[in-house]
Coordinates of C-alpha atoms in Angstrom, one line a residue:
X381 CA 14.4 31.8 1.4
X382 CA 12.5 34.7 0.1
X383 CA 9.3 33.6 -1.6
X384 CA 10.2 36.4 -4.5
X385 CA 13.3 34.4 -5.3
X386 CA 11.4 30.8 -5.2
X387 CA 9.9 29.0 -7.6
X388 CA 6.2 28.1 -6.9
X389 CA 2.8 28.2 -7.7
X390 CA -0.6 28.0 -5.8
X391 CA -4.2 27.0 -7.2
X392 CA -7.2 28.5 -5.9
X393 CA -9.5 25.7 -7.6
X394 CA -9.3 22.2 -7.1
X395 CA -8.4 20.1 -10.0
X396 CA -11.4 18.2 -11.3
X397 CA -9.8 14.9 -11.1
X398 CA -8.9 15.2 -7.5
X399 CA -10.9 14.0 -4.8
X400 CA -8.4 12.7 -2.2
X401 CA -7.1 15.3 0.4
X402 CA -3.7 14.5 -0.6
X403 CA -4.3 14.9 -4.3
X404 CA -6.1 18.0 -3.6
X405 CA -3.5 19.7 -1.4
X406 CA -0.4 18.5 -3.1
X407 CA -1.6 20.0 -6.3
X408 CA -3.1 23.4 -5.0
X409 CA 0.0 23.8 -2.9
X410 CA 2.3 23.5 -6.0
X411 CA 4.1 20.4 -4.6
X412 CA 3.5 18.1 -7.9
X413 CA 2.4 18.7 -11.5
X414 CA 1.1 16.1 -13.6
X415 CA 2.7 15.2 -17.0
X416 CA 0.6 12.2 -17.7
X417 CA -1.8 9.7 -16.2
X418 CA 0.2 8.5 -12.9
X419 CA 3.4 10.4 -13.9
X420 CA 4.2 13.7 -12.0
X421 CA 6.9 16.3 -11.9
X422 CA 8.2 16.9 -8.3
X423 CA 8.2 20.7 -7.8
X424 CA 10.6 22.6 -5.3
X425 CA 8.0 22.4 -2.6
X426 CA 7.2 18.8 -3.0
X427 CA 11.1 18.1 -3.6
X428 CA 12.0 19.4 -0.3
X429 CA 9.4 17.1 1.5
X430 CA 10.6 14.2 -0.7
X431 CA 14.3 15.0 0.4
X432 CA 13.4 15.1 4.2
X433 CA 11.6 11.8 3.8
X434 CA 14.7 10.4 2.1
X435 CA 17.1 11.5 4.6
X436 CA 15.0 10.0 7.5
X437 CA 14.7 6.7 5.8
X438 CA 18.4 6.8 5.1
X439 CA 19.5 7.3 8.8
X440 CA 17.2 4.6 9.8
X441 CA 18.6 1.9 7.1
X442 CA 22.3 3.0 8.2
X443 CA 21.3 2.3 11.9
X444 CA 20.8 -1.2 10.9
X445 CA 23.9 -1.6 9.0
X446 CA 22.5 -0.6 5.6
X447 CA 25.2 0.0 2.8
X448 CA 23.5 2.3 0.0
X449 CA 23.9 1.5 -3.8
X450 CA 22.3 2.5 -6.9
X451 CA 20.9 0.3 -9.5
X452 CA 19.8 0.8 -13.2
X453 CA 16.0 1.3 -13.9
X454 CA 16.7 -0.2 -17.4
X455 CA 17.7 -4.0 -17.5
X456 CA 17.7 -6.7 -19.9
X457 CA 15.0 -9.2 -20.1
X458 CA 17.5 -12.0 -19.8
X459 CA 18.2 -10.8 -16.1
X460 CA 14.4 -11.1 -15.5
X461 CA 14.1 -14.5 -17.3
X462 CA 16.5 -16.0 -14.9
X463 CA 14.1 -15.4 -12.2
X464 CA 11.1 -16.6 -14.1
X465 CA 9.4 -13.1 -13.7
X466 CA 9.7 -12.0 -17.4
X467 CA 7.2 -14.6 -18.3
X468 CA 5.2 -14.7 -14.9
X469 CA 4.4 -11.0 -14.9
X470 CA 1.7 -9.4 -16.8
X471 CA 1.5 -6.2 -18.6
X472 CA 2.4 -3.9 -15.7
X473 CA 6.0 -4.9 -16.5
X474 CA 7.0 -2.2 -19.3
X475 CA 9.1 -4.5 -21.9
X476 CA 10.6 -2.8 -25.0
X477 CA 13.6 -3.0 -27.6
X478 CA 16.5 -1.1 -27.6
X479 CA 17.9 -0.3 -31.1
X480 CA 20.0 -3.5 -31.3
X481 CA 16.8 -5.6 -31.1
X482 CA 17.6 -6.9 -27.4
X483 CA 14.6 -7.2 -25.3
X484 CA 14.7 -4.6 -22.2
X485 CA 12.5 -3.7 -19.4
X486 CA 11.8 -0.7 -17.1
X487 CA 12.3 -2.2 -13.7
X488 CA 9.2 -2.1 -11.4
X489 CA 11.3 -3.6 -8.7
X490 CA 15.2 -4.6 -8.4
X491 CA 15.3 -8.1 -7.0
X492 CA 16.9 -9.5 -10.1
X493 CA 19.4 -6.7 -10.4
X494 CA 20.3 -6.5 -6.5
X495 CA 20.9 -10.5 -6.7
X496 CA 23.2 -10.0 -9.9
X497 CA 25.3 -7.7 -8.1
X498 CA 25.5 -9.9 -5.1
X499 CA 26.4 -13.0 -7.0
X500 CA 29.2 -10.7 -8.5
X501 CA 31.0 -10.2 -5.4
X502 CA 29.7 -13.2 -3.0
X503 CA 31.8 -16.1 -2.6
X504 CA 31.9 -16.9 1.2
X505 CA 29.8 -17.3 4.3
X506 CA 32.1 -14.7 5.7
X507 CA 30.8 -12.1 3.4
X508 CA 27.1 -12.3 4.8
X509 CA 25.0 -11.0 6.5
X510 CA 24.8 -7.7 4.1
X511 CA 21.8 -5.2 3.5
X512 CA 22.0 -3.1 0.4
X513 CA 19.5 -0.4 -0.4
X514 CA 18.7 2.4 -2.6
X515 CA 16.4 5.1 -3.5
X516 CA 15.3 4.6 -7.0
X517 CA 12.7 5.7 -9.5
X518 CA 10.7 2.7 -11.1
X519 CA 8.1 2.3 -13.4
X520 CA 4.8 0.1 -13.2
X521 CA 2.3 0.4 -15.9
X522 CA -0.4 0.5 -13.7
X523 CA -3.9 0.1 -15.4
X524 CA -5.7 2.3 -12.9
X525 CA -3.4 5.1 -11.8
X526 CA -5.4 7.2 -9.2
X527 CA -5.4 9.5 -6.4
X528 CA -2.1 11.8 -7.3
X529 CA 0.9 10.1 -5.5
X530 CA -1.3 7.1 -4.2
X531 CA -1.3 5.0 -7.2
X532 CA 0.9 6.1 -10.0
X533 CA 3.1 4.8 -12.9
X534 CA 6.4 6.1 -12.0
X535 CA 7.7 6.5 -8.4
X536 CA 10.4 6.9 -6.1
X537 CA 11.0 3.8 -4.0
X538 CA 13.6 3.0 -1.2
X539 CA 14.0 -0.6 -1.9
X540 CA 16.5 -2.6 0.3
X541 CA 17.7 -6.5 0.1
X542 CA 19.1 -8.5 2.7
X543 CA 21.2 -11.8 2.2
X544 CA 21.9 -14.4 4.8
X545 CA 23.5 -17.6 5.8
X546 CA 20.5 -18.9 7.5
X547 CA 16.8 -18.4 8.0
X548 CA 17.3 -17.6 11.7
X549 CA 19.5 -14.9 10.7
X550 CA 16.8 -13.5 8.1
X551 CA 14.5 -13.8 10.9
X552 CA 16.6 -11.5 13.2
X553 CA 17.1 -9.0 10.6
X554 CA 13.7 -9.0 9.4
X555 CA 12.7 -7.8 12.9
X556 CA 15.3 -5.0 12.6
X557 CA 13.6 -3.8 9.6
X558 CA 10.2 -4.1 11.1
X559 CA 11.6 -1.9 14.0
X560 CA 12.8 0.6 11.7
X561 CA 10.0 0.9 9.6
X562 CA 8.0 1.9 12.7
X563 CA 10.8 4.3 13.6
X564 CA 10.3 5.8 10.3
X565 CA 6.6 6.1 10.2
X566 CA 6.4 7.5 13.7
X567 CA 9.2 10.3 12.7
X568 CA 6.7 11.6 10.2
X569 CA 3.6 11.5 12.5
X570 CA 2.2 8.4 11.5
X571 CA 1.3 5.2 13.7
X572 CA 1.0 2.4 11.0
X573 CA -1.3 -0.5 11.0
X574 CA 1.1 -3.6 10.4
X575 CA -0.8 -6.4 8.7
X576 CA 0.4 -9.8 7.3
X577 CA -0.2 -9.6 3.6
X578 CA 0.2 -11.5 0.4
X579 CA 3.8 -12.1 -0.9
X580 CA 2.7 -11.7 -4.5
X581 CA 5.3 -11.5 -7.3
X582 CA 7.9 -11.3 -4.7
X583 CA 7.6 -14.9 -3.6
X584 CA 8.3 -16.2 -0.3
X585 CA 6.2 -17.1 2.5
X586 CA 6.0 -14.1 5.2
X587 CA 5.2 -10.6 4.3
X588 CA 4.2 -7.5 6.4
X589 CA 2.3 -4.2 5.2
X590 CA 2.4 -1.1 7.2
X591 CA -0.7 0.7 6.3
X592 CA -2.3 3.9 7.4
X593 CA -5.6 3.6 8.6
X594 CA -8.0 5.9 6.5
X595 CA -11.5 5.9 4.9
X596 CA -9.9 6.8 1.5
X597 CA -7.6 3.6 1.6
X598 CA -7.9 1.3 -1.4
X599 CA -7.2 -1.8 0.7
X600 CA -9.3 -3.6 3.1
X601 CA -7.9 -4.6 6.6
X602 CA -9.3 -7.3 8.8
X603 CA -8.3 -6.5 12.4
X604 CA -9.1 -8.4 15.7
X605 CA -9.9 -5.8 18.6
X606 CA -9.4 -8.5 21.0
X607 CA -6.1 -10.6 20.4
X608 CA -4.6 -8.0 17.9
X609 CA -4.6 -10.2 14.7
X610 CA -4.3 -8.0 11.9
X611 CA -3.9 -8.9 8.0
X612 CA -4.7 -7.5 4.5
X613 CA -8.4 -9.0 3.8
X614 CA -6.7 -10.5 0.6
X615 CA -5.3 -13.4 2.5
X616 CA -7.1 -12.7 5.8
X617 CA -7.7 -16.2 7.8
X618 CA -10.7 -17.0 10.1
X619 CA -12.6 -19.4 11.7
X620 CA -15.1 -21.4 9.7
X621 CA -18.5 -22.1 11.1
X622 CA -20.1 -24.8 8.9
X623 CA -23.8 -24.7 8.4
X624 CA -25.3 -28.2 9.8
X625 CA -29.1 -28.8 9.3
X626 CA -30.5 -32.4 8.4
X627 CA -27.4 -34.3 7.4
X628 CA -29.6 -37.3 6.0
X629 CA -32.2 -35.2 4.3
X630 CA -32.6 -36.1 0.5
X631 CA -31.7 -33.7 -2.3
X632 CA -35.0 -31.8 -3.1
X633 CA -35.5 -29.7 -6.2
X634 CA -37.8 -26.4 -5.5
X635 CA -39.0 -23.7 -7.8
X636 CA -37.0 -20.5 -7.2
X637 CA -38.5 -17.9 -9.9
X638 CA -36.7 -14.7 -10.2
X639 CA -34.0 -15.8 -7.7
X640 CA -30.6 -15.5 -9.3
X641 CA -28.7 -13.5 -6.7
X642 CA -28.1 -14.7 -3.1
X643 CA -30.1 -12.0 -1.8
X644 CA -33.1 -12.8 -3.9
X645 CA -32.8 -16.6 -3.1
X646 CA -32.5 -16.2 0.6
X647 CA -35.6 -13.8 0.7
X648 CA -37.9 -16.1 -1.5
X649 CA -36.9 -19.3 0.5
X650 CA -36.6 -17.6 4.1
X651 CA -33.0 -19.1 4.6
X652 CA -29.6 -17.5 5.6
X653 CA -27.3 -16.8 3.5
X654 CA -24.7 -19.0 5.2
X655 CA -27.0 -22.0 4.4
X656 CA -26.5 -21.4 0.5
X657 CA -23.5 -22.5 -1.4
X658 CA -22.6 -20.1 -4.2
X659 CA -20.8 -20.8 -7.3
X660 CA -18.0 -18.2 -9.0
X661 CA -16.6 -19.1 -11.9
X662 CA -13.1 -18.3 -13.6
X663 CA -11.5 -18.9 -16.7
X664 CA -7.8 -20.3 -16.3
X665 CA -6.1 -21.0 -19.3
X666 CA -8.9 -21.4 -21.4
X667 CA -10.4 -24.2 -18.5
X668 CA -13.4 -23.6 -16.2
X669 CA -12.8 -23.3 -12.7
X670 CA -15.8 -23.5 -10.1
X671 CA -15.3 -22.0 -7.0
X672 CA -17.8 -22.6 -4.1
X673 CA -18.0 -20.3 -1.0
X674 CA -20.9 -19.6 1.4
X675 CA -23.4 -17.2 0.1
X676 CA -22.5 -14.6 2.8
X677 CA -18.9 -14.6 1.6
X678 CA -16.9 -13.4 -1.6
X679 CA -14.2 -15.3 -3.2
X680 CA -10.8 -14.1 -2.3
X681 CA -9.1 -13.7 -6.0
X682 CA -5.6 -13.4 -4.4
X683 CA -5.9 -16.7 -2.4
X684 CA -7.3 -18.4 -5.6
X685 CA -4.4 -16.8 -7.7
X686 CA -1.8 -18.2 -5.1
X687 CA -3.6 -21.7 -5.3
X688 CA -3.6 -22.0 -8.9
X689 CA -0.2 -20.2 -9.3
X690 CA -1.9 -18.1 -12.0
X691 CA -0.5 -15.6 -14.1
X692 CA -3.7 -14.2 -15.2
X693 CA -7.2 -15.3 -14.3
X694 CA -10.5 -14.1 -15.6
X695 CA -14.3 -14.2 -14.9
X696 CA -16.0 -17.2 -17.0
X697 CA -17.9 -16.3 -20.2
X698 CA -21.6 -17.8 -20.0
X699 CA -20.7 -20.3 -22.6
X700 CA -17.9 -21.7 -21.0
X701 CA -19.9 -22.5 -17.8
X702 CA -22.9 -24.0 -19.9
X703 CA -20.5 -26.2 -21.9
X704 CA -19.4 -27.8 -18.5
X705 CA -23.2 -28.4 -17.6
X706 CA -24.1 -25.6 -15.2
X707 CA -26.6 -22.9 -15.8
X708 CA -25.3 -19.4 -14.8
X709 CA -27.6 -17.9 -11.8
X710 CA -28.7 -21.4 -11.0
X711 CA -25.5 -23.3 -10.9
X712 CA -24.0 -25.7 -8.6
X713 CA -21.3 -28.6 -9.2
X714 CA -23.9 -31.2 -9.1
X715 CA -23.7 -33.2 -12.0
X716 CA -21.2 -30.7 -13.9
X717 CA -18.5 -32.1 -15.7
X718 CA -14.8 -30.9 -17.3
X719 CA -14.4 -28.3 -14.8
X720 CA -12.2 -28.3 -11.9
X721 CA -14.1 -27.7 -8.6
X722 CA -12.5 -25.8 -5.4
X723 CA -14.8 -25.6 -2.4
X724 CA -13.9 -23.2 0.6
X725 CA -13.4 -25.2 3.8
X726 CA -16.5 -24.3 5.3
X727 CA -18.4 -25.6 2.4
X728 CA -16.6 -29.1 2.8
X729 CA -17.9 -29.2 6.2
X730 CA -21.5 -28.2 5.6
X731 CA -24.6 -30.1 4.9
X732 CA -28.3 -29.2 4.2
X733 CA -27.3 -26.3 2.0
X734 CA -29.2 -24.5 -0.7
X735 CA -27.6 -24.3 -4.1
X736 CA -28.3 -24.0 -7.8
X737 CA -30.0 -27.2 -9.6
X738 CA -28.7 -26.2 -13.0
X739 CA -31.9 -25.3 -14.2
X740 CA -33.1 -21.9 -14.7
X741 CA -36.0 -21.3 -12.0
X742 CA -34.9 -24.0 -9.9
X743 CA -32.4 -24.6 -6.7
X744 CA -31.6 -27.7 -4.9
X745 CA -32.6 -27.9 -0.8
X746 CA -30.4 -30.3 1.5
X747 CA -27.3 -30.4 -0.2
X748 CA -24.5 -32.3 1.2
X749 CA -21.4 -31.5 -0.7
X750 CA -19.5 -34.7 0.2
X751 CA -22.5 -36.6 -1.0
X752 CA -23.9 -34.6 -3.9
X753 CA -20.8 -33.0 -5.5
X754 CA -18.5 -34.6 -8.1
X755 CA -14.9 -34.7 -7.0
X756 CA -13.6 -31.4 -5.6
X757 CA -10.4 -29.8 -3.9
X758 CA -10.8 -27.9 -0.4
X759 CA -8.9 -24.6 0.2
X760 CA -9.1 -21.5 2.3
X761 CA -10.7 -19.6 -0.8
X762 CA -13.1 -17.5 0.8
X763 CA -12.5 -13.7 1.8
X764 CA -13.0 -12.7 5.4
X765 CA -15.3 -10.3 6.8
X766 CA -17.0 -8.7 9.6
X767 CA -19.2 -11.9 10.0
X768 CA -16.3 -13.8 10.3
X769 CA -14.3 -14.9 13.7
X770 CA -10.9 -14.5 14.6
X771 CA -8.5 -17.4 13.4
X772 CA -6.6 -16.7 17.0
X773 CA -9.1 -16.0 19.6
X774 CA -12.6 -16.5 18.2
X775 CA -13.9 -12.8 18.4
X776 CA -15.7 -11.3 15.7
X777 CA -13.4 -9.5 13.1
X778 CA -13.9 -6.0 12.2
X779 CA -12.9 -4.3 8.8
X780 CA -11.4 -0.7 8.0
X781 CA -9.5 0.7 5.2
X782 CA -6.1 1.3 4.4
X783 CA -3.1 2.9 2.3
X784 CA 0.1 0.9 2.0
X785 CA 2.9 2.7 2.9
X786 CA 5.7 -0.1 2.9
X787 CA 6.1 -3.7 3.0
X788 CA 8.8 -6.2 3.9
X789 CA 9.1 -9.6 2.8
X790 CA 11.0 -13.0 3.7
X791 CA 11.9 -13.9 0.0
X792 CA 13.7 -16.9 0.9
X793 CA 15.6 -18.6 -1.8
X794 CA 13.4 -18.0 -4.5
X795 CA 15.7 -15.2 -6.3
X796 CA 19.3 -16.6 -5.1
X797 CA 18.5 -20.0 -6.2
X798 CA 17.3 -19.4 -9.7
X799 CA 20.2 -16.4 -10.2
X800 CA 22.9 -18.5 -8.8
X801 CA 23.6 -16.1 -5.8
X802 CA 25.5 -18.9 -3.6
X803 CA 28.3 -19.1 -1.1
X804 CA 30.7 -21.4 0.4
X805 CA 29.5 -22.6 3.8
X806 CA 31.7 -23.1 6.9
X807 CA 31.4 -27.0 6.1
X808 CA 32.8 -26.5 2.3
X809 CA 29.4 -26.9 0.9
X810 CA 27.6 -24.7 -1.4
X811 CA 24.4 -23.0 -0.5
X812 CA 22.0 -20.1 -1.9
X813 CA 22.0 -16.8 0.2
X814 CA 18.5 -16.6 2.2
X815 CA 17.1 -13.1 1.0
X816 CA 14.7 -10.5 2.3
X817 CA 13.5 -7.2 0.8
X818 CA 11.9 -4.0 2.4
X819 CA 10.2 -1.4 0.4
X820 CA 8.9 2.1 0.9
X821 CA 7.2 4.4 -1.9
X822 CA 8.6 7.7 -1.0
X823 CA 6.0 9.9 -2.7
X824 CA 3.4 7.6 -1.6
X825 CA 4.3 8.2 1.9
X826 CA 4.5 12.0 1.4
X827 CA 0.7 11.8 0.3
X828 CA -0.1 9.4 3.2
X829 CA 1.3 12.1 5.6
X830 CA -1.2 14.6 4.2
X831 CA -4.1 12.1 4.2
X832 CA -3.3 11.6 8.0
X833 CA -2.8 15.2 8.9
X834 CA -4.8 18.2 7.1
X835 CA -7.5 20.4 7.5
X836 CA -10.0 21.9 5.3
X837 CA -7.2 24.4 4.2
X838 CA -4.5 22.4 3.4
X839 CA -1.5 20.1 4.9
X840 CA -0.6 19.9 8.4
X841 CA 3.1 18.9 8.1
X842 CA 5.0 17.4 11.0
X843 CA 8.2 19.3 12.1
X844 CA 10.2 16.6 10.4
X845 CA 9.5 17.1 6.9
X846 CA 7.6 20.5 6.5
X847 CA 8.9 22.1 3.2
X848 CA 9.7 24.9 5.5
X849 CA 9.6 24.8 9.2
X850 CA 8.8 28.6 9.7
X851 CA 6.9 30.8 7.4
X852 CA 7.2 34.4 7.9
X853 CA 4.7 36.9 6.7
X854 CA 5.3 40.7 6.8
X855 CA 2.0 42.4 6.6
X856 CA 3.1 45.4 4.6
X857 CA 5.9 46.7 3.0
X858 CA 7.0 49.3 5.3
X859 CA 11.0 49.2 6.5
X860 CA 10.8 48.1 10.1
X861 CA 8.5 44.9 9.3
X862 CA 10.8 43.9 6.3
X863 CA 13.9 44.5 8.2
X864 CA 12.4 42.5 11.4
X865 CA 11.4 39.6 9.0
X866 CA 15.3 39.4 7.6
X867 CA 16.3 39.6 11.4
X868 CA 14.2 36.3 12.1
X869 CA 15.1 34.6 8.9
X870 CA 18.8 35.1 9.4
X871 CA 18.8 34.1 13.2
X872 CA 16.4 30.9 12.7
X873 CA 18.5 29.7 9.8
X874 CA 21.6 30.1 11.6
X875 CA 20.3 28.0 14.2
X876 CA 19.3 25.1 11.5
X877 CA 15.6 26.1 11.1
X878 CA 14.1 26.2 7.3
X879 CA 12.4 29.7 6.9
X880 CA 10.3 30.8 4.1
X881 CA 9.7 34.8 4.1
X882 CA 6.6 35.7 2.0
X883 CA 7.8 39.0 0.9
X884 CA 5.4 39.3 -2.0
X885 CA 3.3 42.7 -2.2
X886 CA 0.0 41.0 -1.7
X887 CA -3.0 41.0 0.6
X888 CA -2.7 39.2 4.0
X889 CA -5.5 37.0 3.0
X890 CA -3.7 35.7 0.1
X891 CA -0.5 35.2 2.1
X892 CA -2.5 33.4 4.7
X893 CA -4.3 31.0 2.3
X894 CA -0.7 30.1 0.7
X895 CA 0.7 29.7 4.1
X896 CA -1.9 27.1 5.1
X897 CA -1.2 25.4 1.8
X898 CA 2.4 25.0 2.4
X899 CA 1.8 23.8 5.8
X900 CA 4.5 25.4 7.8
X901 CA 4.5 24.3 11.8
X902 CA 4.7 28.0 12.5
X903 CA 3.6 31.1 11.3
X904 CA 4.9 34.3 12.2
X905 CA 3.0 37.3 11.2
X906 CA 4.6 40.7 11.6
X907 CA 2.1 43.6 11.4
X908 CA 2.5 47.3 12.2
X909 CA -0.1 47.4 15.2
X910 CA 1.4 44.3 17.2
X911 CA 4.9 45.8 16.5
X912 CA 3.8 48.9 18.1
X913 CA 3.3 46.7 21.4
X914 CA 6.7 45.1 20.6
X915 CA 4.7 41.7 19.6
X916 CA 4.5 39.7 16.5
X917 CA 1.8 36.9 15.9
X918 CA 2.6 33.4 16.4
X919 CA 0.5 30.6 15.1
X920 CA 0.8 27.0 15.1
X921 CA -0.7 25.3 11.9
X922 CA -2.5 22.5 13.8
X923 CA -3.9 25.2 16.0
X924 CA -6.9 27.4 14.8
X925 CA -6.0 30.6 17.0
X926 CA -2.8 32.5 17.3
X927 CA -1.1 34.1 20.4
X928 CA 1.2 37.2 20.5
X929 CA 4.8 36.9 21.3
X930 CA 7.3 39.4 22.3
X931 CA 9.9 40.0 19.4
X932 CA 12.7 39.2 21.6
X933 CA 11.3 36.0 22.7
X934 CA 10.6 34.7 19.0
X935 CA 13.8 33.1 18.0
X936 CA 14.2 31.4 21.5
X937 CA 10.8 29.9 21.5
X938 CA 11.1 28.7 18.1
X939 CA 14.3 26.9 18.7
X940 CA 12.8 25.5 22.0
X941 CA 10.1 24.1 19.8
X942 CA 12.0 22.7 17.0
X943 CA 14.5 21.0 19.4
X944 CA 11.7 19.0 20.9

């Protein structure tokens, strides 16, 4: 491909809203163009990368028995109502009416449509297992689109769904998907961190996320370096270490002026944060939820959402807190009323704590929750951090950040039961299919590759998905340079290597800067000086220095490199 015949653009300046490397370089290299917040056009350079990622994923899905289909993005509200998600999902599901006043949605995921397709065909256990997958544009009305392709509203996803006769068969296929995902990420140059995760709107009880470990990640991961425990911080478990002082000490009210925060309180009383009981308040369907965790930990809102089975959960207003007998900044459940109290497991087994006295400027010392709190529930409701111990081996946990590149779920019968995707068993009884689902955001994976592999000048694409594997840069318009470039192009393309020839009448510096933005693994520069010695300049994108290669060796060297 000659650049003079290609449709492309490069930007010299970084867009003002781009801060992550992937956003910066995908914009500057002309891979994507913003249309609206969180919505992008894929330009030719970007589309080539996307198609190569799609082909890798397709190969790996087919290897484990996947069958490709294509489902509509516009779906009826009735279909989503069958699963209950039309009512359960908030504003991120885009709802609208068609010209006949029918309620419709733009699908953000395809569990309902795929279950509908399978129930149309499924009769007997002999038709299972089956795994169907697609590559489909989806729409999620994301409130905080950011980071270019990392968090968008419209996106291309590979979503796969498997249907089984037994939990054991789902477990078998789930491992096949897990292994296929590892192969996919490794083929694009990423070694993922696989963590246990929240099942969220998908339902089910088991889920894993495949994460890119990067300081630019929006997710926090909790890891144990000793035993290998890994989980998203939202749902990570940890060993509780209850605080235990004097179990029989009487409740004592003490003055604590200017001590509304845990930090201020611990400094004033000279006590450790883990010896305090911190209250966090939520408004759930108009009623106050009082959550109590150790002062050195935070509430996991995901754990709380799951416990309450909440569609929406909001921070409580001061007026609601006061109406239940508590004083914001100096609050505790002691003598509170008309509130649902949920305490973390660590608090339930602690005593001799410091907590609010429900009077401005005062706290209680020597609090024993089992003695002093009204009726409460006990739950795993605190968020893990680096002060916590591994639930498996007791080692201190570590924390890192990551970008989610894909996820897999054991759905169970959530959708097949509610939507009637059932089959006749060998014993002549009717049973719902047991389901799994498996997703990869293709655009996000493209951006993740850039986050994982770039320098100050642009992406460093792996051989497998580079838009062009070799870029040939003639330094000048002399006939001998042009002819050699065309010869290399023809021979390399005949060998199945994607080639871009920068045949523009531009300065070498301009060509080299653009070549860095396009990230071809190999750049071949043809100049008069080198050619006088029968050589051309060969440079790997991931290396700073170039080498001189004999003209007659170039094609063989490229073939060998891309055959590895």
